[in-house]
CSV table of C-alpha atoms in Angstrom, one decimal:
chain,number,residue,atom,x,y,z
A,1,MET,CA,0.0,0.0,0.0
A,2,SER,CA,2.8,2.4,0.9
A,3,ASN,CA,4.3,2.0,-2.6
A,4,ILE,CA,1.0,3.0,-4.2
A,5,GLU,CA,0.7,6.0,-1.9
A,6,ASP,CA,4.2,7.1,-2.8
A,7,ILE,CA,3.4,6.8,-6.5
A,8,VAL,CA,0.2,8.8,-6.1
A,9,ASP,CA,2.1,11.5,-4.0
A,10,ALA,CA,4.8,11.7,-6.6
A,11,LEU,CA,2.2,12.0,-9.4
A,12,ASP,CA,0.3,14.6,-7.5
A,13,LYS,CA,3.5,16.7,-7.0
A,14,LYS,CA,4.3,16.4,-10.7
A,15,ILE,CA,0.8,17.4,-11.7
A,16,SER,CA,1.1,20.4,-9.4
A,17,LYS,CA,4.4,21.4,-10.9
A,18,VAL,CA,2.9,21.1,-14.4
A,19,LEU,CA,-0.1,23.2,-13.5
A,20,GLN,CA,2.2,25.9,-12.0
A,21,ASN,CA,4.4,25.9,-15.1
A,22,ASN,CA,1.2,26.2,-17.2
A,23,ASP,CA,0.1,29.2,-15.2
A,24,VAL,CA,3.6,30.8,-15.6
A,25,LEU,CA,3.5,30.2,-19.3
A,26,LYS,CA,0.1,31.7,-19.6
A,27,GLU,CA,1.2,34.8,-17.8
A,28,THR,CA,4.3,35.0,-20.0
A,29,ASN,CA,2.2,34.5,-23.1
A,30,LEU,CA,-0.1,37.3,-22.1
A,31,LYS,CA,2.8,39.7,-21.4
A,32,LEU,CA,4.3,38.8,-24.8
A,33,SER,CA,1.0,39.4,-26.5
A,34,GLN,CA,0.7,42.8,-24.9
A,35,GLU,CA,4.3,43.7,-25.9
A,36,GLN,CA,3.6,42.5,-29.5
A,37,ALA,CA,0.5,44.7,-29.7
A,38,GLN,CA,2.5,47.6,-28.4
A,39,TYR,CA,5.3,47.0,-30.9
A,40,HIS,CA,2.7,46.9,-33.7
A,41,SER,CA,1.3,50.2,-32.6
A,42,THR,CA,4.8,51.7,-32.5
A,43,ILE,CA,5.5,50.4,-36.0
A,44,LYS,CA,2.2,51.9,-37.3
A,45,ASN,CA,3.0,55.2,-35.7
A,46,GLN,CA,6.5,55.2,-37.2
A,47,GLU,CA,5.2,54.3,-40.6
A,48,LEU,CA,2.8,57.2,-40.4
A,49,GLU,CA,5.6,59.5,-39.3
A,50,ILE,CA,7.8,58.3,-42.2
A,51,LYS,CA,4.9,59.0,-44.6
A,52,ALA,CA,4.5,62.5,-43.2
A,53,TRP,CA,8.2,63.1,-43.6
A,54,LYS,CA,8.2,61.9,-47.1
A,55,ASP,CA,5.3,64.2,-47.9
A,56,LYS,CA,7.1,67.1,-46.3
A,57,TYR,CA,10.3,66.2,-48.3
A,58,ASN,CA,8.4,66.1,-51.6
A,59,THR,CA,6.7,69.4,-50.8
A,60,LEU,CA,10.0,70.9,-50.0
A,61,LYS,CA,11.5,69.5,-53.1
A,62,MET,CA,8.7,70.9,-55.1
A,63,ALA,CA,9.1,74.3,-53.5
A,64,ASN,CA,12.8,74.3,-54.3
A,65,THR,CA,12.1,73.4,-57.9
A,66,ILE,CA,9.6,76.2,-58.2
A,67,LEU,CA,12.0,78.6,-56.7
A,68,GLY,CA,14.2,77.8,-59.6
A,69,SER,CA,17.2,75.7,-58.4
A,70,ASP,CA,19.4,75.1,-61.4
A,71,GLU,CA,19.4,71.3,-61.0
A,72,ASP,CA,15.7,70.9,-61.3
A,73,LYS,CA,14.6,73.4,-63.9
A,74,ARG,CA,13.5,70.8,-66.3
A,75,GLU,CA,11.5,69.0,-63.6
A,76,THR,CA,10.0,72.3,-62.5
A,77,LYS,CA,8.8,73.0,-66.1
A,78,LEU,CA,7.3,69.6,-66.4
A,79,LYS,CA,5.5,69.9,-63.1
A,80,ILE,CA,4.2,73.4,-64.0
A,81,ASN,CA,3.0,72.1,-67.4
A,82,ALA,CA,1.3,69.2,-65.7
A,83,LEU,CA,-0.5,71.5,-63.3
A,84,ILE,CA,-1.6,73.8,-66.1
A,85,ARG,CA,-3.0,70.8,-68.1
A,86,GLU,CA,-4.8,69.6,-65.0
A,87,ILE,CA,-6.3,73.1,-64.4
A,88,ASP,CA,-7.3,73.3,-68.1
A,89,HIS,CA,-9.0,69.9,-67.8
A,90,CYS,CA,-10.9,71.1,-64.7
A,91,ILE,CA,-12.0,74.3,-66.4
A,92,GLY,CA,-13.1,72.2,-69.4
A,93,GLN,CA,-15.2,70.0,-67.2
A,94,LEU,CA,-16.8,73.0,-65.5
A,95,SER,CA,-17.7,74.5,-68.9
A,96,GLU,CA,-19.6,71.5,-70.0
């Protein structure tokens, strides 16, 4: 009988350890999931910030070309012509 009781006690201890480890792993998993969500949020914010900086860069580049920097005169002329065509197209649609 004592042998069976020893086996049951050992089994009970092992089950208890497994349950404790399971609880610890669940807590760790929850913490990691929260960190992952936080990192995803940070990444989205950084992507939005990068997009905003790219837009600002393009706006600044356009302003520099309009101001007549020698490097981008051709590009400036092309952009101005594109804007004029777009305005003409809008005026044409309003006339109809």
